[in-house]
Coordinates of C-alpha atoms (C1' of nucleotides) in Angstrom, one line a residue:
Chain A
M1 CA 91.1 198.4 98.4
S2 CA 89.6 198.3 94.9
S3 CA 87.9 201.3 93.3
D4 CA 84.6 202.4 94.5
V5 CA 81.3 200.8 93.6
P6 CA 77.9 200.9 95.4
P7 CA 78.2 199.9 99.2
A8 CA 78.6 196.2 99.9
P9 CA 75.6 194.5 101.6
A10 CA 77.4 193.5 104.8
R11 CA 75.5 191.6 107.5
I12 CA 77.3 193.3 110.4
D13 CA 75.6 196.6 111.1
D14 CA 78.0 197.8 113.8
E15 CA 81.3 199.5 113.3
T16 CA 82.4 198.1 116.7
D17 CA 81.7 194.6 115.5
A18 CA 83.8 195.2 112.4
R19 CA 86.7 196.2 114.5
L20 CA 86.1 193.3 116.9
L21 CA 86.1 190.9 113.9
R22 CA 89.3 192.3 112.6
A23 CA 91.0 192.0 116.0
V24 CA 89.7 188.5 116.7
A25 CA 90.5 187.3 113.2
L26 CA 94.1 188.3 113.4
D27 CA 94.6 187.2 117.0
P28 CA 92.1 184.6 118.1
R29 CA 94.2 183.7 121.1
G30 CA 94.4 187.2 122.4
T31 CA 92.6 187.8 125.6
L32 CA 89.2 189.6 126.1
A33 CA 91.3 192.3 127.7
D34 CA 93.2 192.8 124.5
L35 CA 90.0 193.1 122.5
S36 CA 88.6 195.4 125.1
A37 CA 91.5 197.7 124.6
A38 CA 91.2 197.5 120.8
V39 CA 87.5 198.4 120.6
G40 CA 87.1 200.6 123.7
L41 CA 84.5 198.5 125.5
S42 CA 84.5 196.7 128.8
V43 CA 85.6 193.1 128.9
S44 CA 82.0 191.9 129.6
A45 CA 80.6 193.8 126.6
V46 CA 83.3 192.4 124.4
Q47 CA 82.6 188.9 125.6
A48 CA 78.9 189.3 124.9
R49 CA 79.6 190.6 121.4
V50 CA 82.1 187.8 120.5
R51 CA 79.6 185.2 121.7
K52 CA 76.9 186.7 119.5
L53 CA 79.2 186.7 116.5
E54 CA 79.9 183.1 117.1
A55 CA 76.2 182.3 117.6
R56 CA 75.2 184.1 114.4
G57 CA 77.9 182.2 112.5
V58 CA 79.8 185.3 111.6
I59 CA 82.7 183.7 113.3
A60 CA 82.5 180.2 112.0
G61 CA 85.4 178.8 114.1
Y62 CA 89.0 179.1 114.8
R63 CA 92.1 177.5 113.3
A64 CA 95.8 177.3 113.8
I65 CA 97.8 177.9 110.6
V66 CA 100.1 174.9 110.1
D67 CA 103.1 175.2 107.8
P68 CA 102.5 172.7 105.0
E69 CA 106.2 171.9 104.6
S70 CA 106.6 171.2 108.3
V71 CA 104.0 168.5 108.1
G72 CA 105.4 166.9 105.0
K73 CA 103.2 168.4 102.3
P74 CA 105.3 170.9 100.4
L75 CA 103.6 170.4 97.1
A76 CA 100.3 172.2 96.4
A77 CA 98.1 172.0 93.2
F78 CA 94.8 173.1 91.8
I79 CA 92.8 170.3 90.2
E80 CA 89.8 171.1 88.0
I81 CA 87.5 168.1 87.5
T82 CA 84.8 167.3 85.0
P83 CA 82.3 164.4 85.2
L84 CA 82.9 161.8 82.4
D85 CA 79.2 161.3 82.0
P86 CA 77.2 164.5 82.4
A87 CA 74.0 162.4 82.6
Q88 CA 75.0 160.7 85.8
P89 CA 74.0 162.3 89.2
D90 CA 76.9 164.5 90.2
T91 CA 78.1 163.9 93.7
A92 CA 81.8 164.5 93.3
P93 CA 82.2 166.5 96.6
E94 CA 80.8 163.7 98.7
L95 CA 82.7 161.0 96.8
L96 CA 86.0 162.9 97.4
Q97 CA 85.4 163.9 101.0
H98 CA 87.5 161.1 102.4
L99 CA 90.6 162.2 100.5
D100 CA 92.3 164.4 103.2
E101 CA 94.8 165.7 100.7
I102 CA 91.9 167.9 99.4
E103 CA 91.9 171.1 101.3
A104 CA 89.1 172.8 99.4
C105 CA 86.4 171.9 97.0
H106 CA 84.4 174.6 95.0
S107 CA 81.8 174.2 92.3
I108 CA 82.7 176.6 89.5
A109 CA 81.4 178.2 86.4
G110 CA 83.3 177.4 83.2
A111 CA 84.4 174.3 81.4
A112 CA 85.1 172.2 84.5
S113 CA 82.6 171.5 87.2
Y114 CA 84.8 171.7 90.3
M115 CA 88.0 173.2 91.5
L116 CA 90.0 171.4 94.1
F117 CA 93.0 172.7 96.1
V118 CA 95.2 169.9 97.3
R119 CA 98.5 169.4 99.2
V120 CA 100.8 166.4 98.9
A121 CA 104.3 165.3 99.8
T122 CA 105.8 164.7 96.3
P123 CA 104.9 164.6 92.6
R124 CA 104.6 160.9 93.0
H125 CA 101.9 161.4 95.6
L126 CA 100.2 164.0 93.4
E127 CA 100.0 161.4 90.6
T128 CA 98.5 158.9 93.0
L129 CA 96.0 161.4 94.3
V130 CA 94.9 162.4 90.8
R131 CA 94.3 158.8 89.9
D132 CA 92.3 158.3 93.1
I133 CA 90.2 161.3 92.3
R134 CA 89.5 160.1 88.8
L135 CA 88.5 156.6 90.0
A136 CA 86.5 157.8 93.0
A137 CA 84.4 160.4 91.2
S138 CA 84.5 159.2 87.6
V139 CA 85.9 162.5 86.3
S140 CA 88.6 163.8 84.1
T141 CA 91.1 166.1 85.7
R142 CA 93.3 169.1 84.8
T143 CA 96.0 169.7 87.3
T144 CA 97.9 173.0 87.8
V145 CA 100.9 172.8 90.1
V146 CA 101.6 175.6 92.5
L147 CA 105.3 176.7 92.2
Q148 CA 105.2 179.3 95.0
T149 CA 102.7 180.7 97.4
F150 CA 103.1 184.5 98.0
Y151 CA 100.2 184.7 100.4
E152 CA 97.1 182.9 101.2
G153 CA 94.3 183.1 103.8
R154 CA 94.5 186.8 104.1
P155 CA 91.8 188.2 106.5
L156 CA 88.5 189.1 104.8
L157 CA 88.3 192.5 106.5
A158 CA 90.9 195.1 105.7
G159 CA 92.0 197.5 108.4
P160 CA 91.7 201.2 108.1
Chain B
M1 CA 93.6 159.1 102.7
S2 CA 95.0 158.4 99.2
S3 CA 96.7 155.1 98.3
D4 CA 100.1 154.3 99.7
V5 CA 103.3 155.6 98.4
P6 CA 106.7 155.9 100.1
P7 CA 106.6 157.7 103.5
A8 CA 106.2 161.5 103.4
P9 CA 109.2 163.5 104.6
A10 CA 107.5 165.3 107.5
R11 CA 109.6 167.7 109.7
I12 CA 107.9 166.8 112.9
D13 CA 109.6 163.8 114.3
D14 CA 107.4 163.2 117.4
E15 CA 104.1 161.4 117.4
T16 CA 103.1 163.5 120.4
D17 CA 103.7 166.7 118.4
A18 CA 101.5 165.4 115.6
R19 CA 98.7 164.8 118.0
L20 CA 99.2 168.2 119.6
L21 CA 99.1 169.9 116.2
R22 CA 95.9 168.2 115.3
A23 CA 94.3 169.2 118.6
V24 CA 95.6 172.8 118.4
A25 CA 94.7 173.2 114.7
L26 CA 91.1 172.2 115.4
D27 CA 90.6 174.1 118.6
P28 CA 93.2 176.9 119.0
R29 CA 91.1 178.4 121.7
G30 CA 91.0 175.3 123.9
T31 CA 92.9 175.4 127.1
L32 CA 96.3 173.8 127.8
A33 CA 94.4 171.5 130.1
D34 CA 92.4 170.3 127.1
L35 CA 95.5 169.6 125.1
S36 CA 97.1 168.0 128.2
A37 CA 94.3 165.5 128.3
A38 CA 94.5 164.9 124.5
V39 CA 98.2 164.0 124.5
G40 CA 98.7 162.7 128.1
L41 CA 101.4 165.2 129.1
S42 CA 101.4 167.7 131.9
V43 CA 100.1 171.2 131.2
S44 CA 103.5 172.8 131.4
A45 CA 105.0 170.2 129.0
V46 CA 102.2 170.9 126.6
Q47 CA 102.8 174.6 126.8
A48 CA 106.5 174.2 126.2
R49 CA 105.8 172.1 123.1
V50 CA 103.3 174.5 121.7
R51 CA 105.7 177.3 122.2
K52 CA 108.4 175.4 120.3
L53 CA 106.1 174.6 117.5
E54 CA 105.3 178.3 117.2
A55 CA 109.0 179.3 117.4
R56 CA 109.9 176.8 114.7
G57 CA 107.2 178.1 112.5
V58 CA 105.3 174.8 112.4
I59 CA 102.4 176.8 113.8
A60 CA 102.5 179.9 111.7
G61 CA 99.7 181.7 113.5
Y62 CA 96.1 181.6 114.4
R63 CA 93.0 182.8 112.6
A64 CA 89.3 183.1 113.2
I65 CA 87.2 181.8 110.3
V66 CA 84.9 184.6 109.3
D67 CA 81.8 183.8 107.2
P68 CA 82.3 185.7 103.9
E69 CA 78.6 186.4 103.4
S70 CA 78.3 187.9 106.8
V71 CA 80.9 190.5 105.9
G72 CA 79.4 191.3 102.6
K73 CA 81.6 189.3 100.3
P74 CA 79.5 186.4 99.1
L75 CA 81.1 186.1 95.6
A76 CA 84.4 184.3 95.2
A77 CA 86.5 183.7 92.1
F78 CA 89.7 182.3 90.8
I79 CA 91.7 184.7 88.6
E80 CA 94.6 183.5 86.5
I81 CA 96.9 186.2 85.4
T82 CA 99.5 186.4 82.7
P83 CA 101.9 189.3 82.1
L84 CA 101.3 191.2 78.9
D85 CA 105.0 191.7 78.3
P86 CA 107.0 188.7 79.3
A87 CA 110.2 190.7 78.9
Q88 CA 109.3 193.1 81.7
P89 CA 110.4 192.2 85.3
D90 CA 107.5 190.3 86.9
T91 CA 106.4 191.7 90.2
A92 CA 102.7 191.0 90.1
P93 CA 102.3 189.7 93.7
E94 CA 103.8 193.0 95.1
L95 CA 101.9 195.2 92.7
L96 CA 98.6 193.5 93.8
Q97 CA 99.3 193.3 97.5
H98 CA 97.3 196.4 98.3
L99 CA 94.1 194.9 96.8
D100 CA 92.5 193.4 99.9
E101 CA 89.9 191.5 97.9
I102 CA 92.7 189.1 97.0
E103 CA 92.8 186.3 99.6
A104 CA 95.6 184.2 98.0
C105 CA 98.3 184.6 95.4
H106 CA 100.2 181.6 94.0
S107 CA 102.7 181.3 91.2
I108 CA 101.7 178.4 89.0
A109 CA 102.9 176.1 86.3
G110 CA 101.0 176.2 83.0
A111 CA 99.8 178.8 80.6
A112 CA 99.2 181.5 83.2
S113 CA 101.8 182.9 85.7
Y114 CA 99.7 183.3 88.8
M115 CA 96.5 182.1 90.4
L116 CA 94.6 184.5 92.6
F117 CA 91.6 183.7 94.9
V118 CA 89.4 186.7 95.5
R119 CA 86.2 187.6 97.4
V120 CA 83.9 190.4 96.5
A121 CA 80.4 191.7 97.2
T122 CA 78.8 191.6 93.7
P123 CA 79.6 190.8 90.1
R124 CA 79.9 194.5 89.6
H125 CA 82.7 194.6 92.2
L126 CA 84.3 191.6 90.5
E127 CA 84.4 193.5 87.3
T128 CA 86.0 196.5 89.0
L129 CA 88.6 194.3 90.7
V130 CA 89.5 192.5 87.5
R131 CA 90.0 195.8 85.8
D132 CA 92.1 197.1 88.7
I133 CA 94.3 193.9 88.6
R134 CA 94.9 194.3 84.9
L135 CA 95.9 198.0 85.3
A136 CA 98.0 197.5 88.4
A137 CA 100.1 194.6 87.2
S138 CA 99.9 194.9 83.4
V139 CA 98.4 191.5 82.9
S140 CA 95.7 189.7 81.1
T141 CA 93.2 187.8 83.2
R142 CA 91.0 184.7 83.1
T143 CA 88.3 184.6 85.7
T144 CA 86.5 181.6 87.0
V145 CA 83.6 182.3 89.3
V146 CA 82.9 180.1 92.3
L147 CA 79.3 178.9 92.3
Q148 CA 79.4 177.1 95.6
T149 CA 82.0 176.1 98.2
F150 CA 81.6 172.6 99.6
Y151 CA 84.5 172.9 101.9
E152 CA 87.7 174.8 102.3
G153 CA 90.6 175.2 104.7
R154 CA 90.4 171.6 105.9
P155 CA 93.1 170.8 108.4
L156 CA 96.4 169.6 106.9
L157 CA 96.7 166.7 109.3
A158 CA 94.2 163.9 109.1
G159 CA 93.0 161.9 112.1
P160 CA 94.8 158.8 113.5
Chain C
dG1 C1' 108.9 166.4 132.0
dT2 C1' 106.9 167.4 136.4
dT3 C1' 105.1 170.0 140.4
dG4 C1' 103.5 173.9 142.7
dA5 C1' 102.3 178.9 143.7
dA6 C1' 101.2 183.5 142.0
dA7 C1' 99.3 186.3 138.5
dC8 C1' 96.1 186.4 135.0
dC9 C1' 92.0 185.5 132.6
dG10 C1' 87.1 183.9 131.5
dT11 C1' 82.7 183.7 133.3
dA12 C1' 78.4 184.6 135.7
dC13 C1' 75.8 187.8 138.1
dG14 C1' 74.1 192.2 139.8
dG15 C1' 73.1 196.8 138.7
dG16 C1' 72.7 201.1 135.7
dC17 C1' 72.0 203.5 131.3
Chain D
dG1 C1' 68.2 196.3 124.7
dC2 C1' 73.4 197.1 125.7
dC3 C1' 76.7 198.2 128.8
dC4 C1' 79.8 198.2 133.1
dG5 C1' 81.9 196.4 137.6
dT6 C1' 82.9 192.8 140.7
dA7 C1' 84.0 188.2 142.6
dC8 C1' 85.0 183.4 142.0
dG9 C1' 87.0 179.4 139.7
dG10 C1' 89.9 178.0 136.1
dT11 C1' 94.1 179.0 133.4
dT12 C1' 98.6 180.6 132.1
dT13 C1' 103.1 181.4 133.6
dC14 C1' 107.5 180.6 135.5
dA15 C1' 110.7 179.0 138.9
dA16 C1' 112.6 175.0 141.2
dC17 C1' 113.1 170.1 140.9

DNA sequence: GTTGAAACCGTACGGGC
DNA sequence: GCCCGTACGGTTTCAAC
C-alpha cells in the first residue's frame, strides 16, 4: 500500500463485501461453500451478496486469463494516437473497435489523445496493425514495444 | 481483424481447443454442459480438455472483473519510469511489487525503462503514489492520466 | 472420447432474527 | 432488511469402457 492520505470514497460499505470481492476476484470458479468459509456467512447469504454485487455492477463480469504466447500473440505494445486533423469529429475508439488486436483503449491527458494496448504475433503484424490504425482513424501513432511483462491485471483490492 | 500477414505461430493446434478457449474466456462460470454444447463434445471430454489447458498454462487463471469506481479507485494512469542511475542494478519491478495501486508493470523499449498502469482514489493519492515510486525504486517518472476508458481487457481470441 | 453413477453444488423457498 | 437451514435438480467428478 502507498502512504496514507484521506480515506478513499469506496462504494462498498460493508467489510464483508470487501472480503467477498477479494475472494471472488481471485477465484471466480470457487464454490459458494468456499466463499462461505472465507467470509463466515451461510451459503445462502453469500449467494445473495454475490448476486447483489453483480446486479450493482461492482462485479462487472468474469474472465479466464489466457496466456498470450499460447494463442500466438507474444508481442505486446502501447500505441499512442493523435488525430491528424483536430478539427474533425474524433471517434477513434469506434473506428478502431473492429481491430481485435487492440486489447484496451483509453482517452488520455497529454500530447496524444488515446493510449492503446495491443497484442500481435510478430513485428511484421505490428507494422500492419499500426498502418491499419493510422488509416482507419486518420491519426498519427507513437508505438512503444513491450519487452517483458512482470505482472499485469493484479486484483484491485489488496488483502490484509 | 487486421490485414493479412503470414499465419501466426499459435501453440494450440486444435480448432476445438480454440473454440473452448473462447467460450471459457467469455464465461468462465458457465457449466461444462454449456461448453459441451458449444464445442460438440461430451461433458467429460470438455472437462479433460479444460484441465489440460489449465495444466499447460494456456489458461493461466480466472478473475472477476471488478468495477474500479465501486471500490474507490476511479482514477487510472500510466507511469513511465527511468532509473536515475543507469549503473545501478535495476530491480524496479521487485522494489515496486508491494504497491498494490500498481496493476501492471512492463519493461519497454524507448526512452523509459518501465511502463506501469496504476489505479488510485484521487489526484492527491496519485501524487503520493508517484512520490512513493520515485523513492522506492530511485527513478524519475512521467505520468499520463487516463481521462476515460473505452474498453480494456478484451479477450485475446476473436470470434470465428 | 464416451457413458454412467455417486458426490457435490447452485438454487429456491420457508422461517427466524 | 439480512440471515440461516433444507430439499430438489443440475453439475462435477471419476471409474470403466
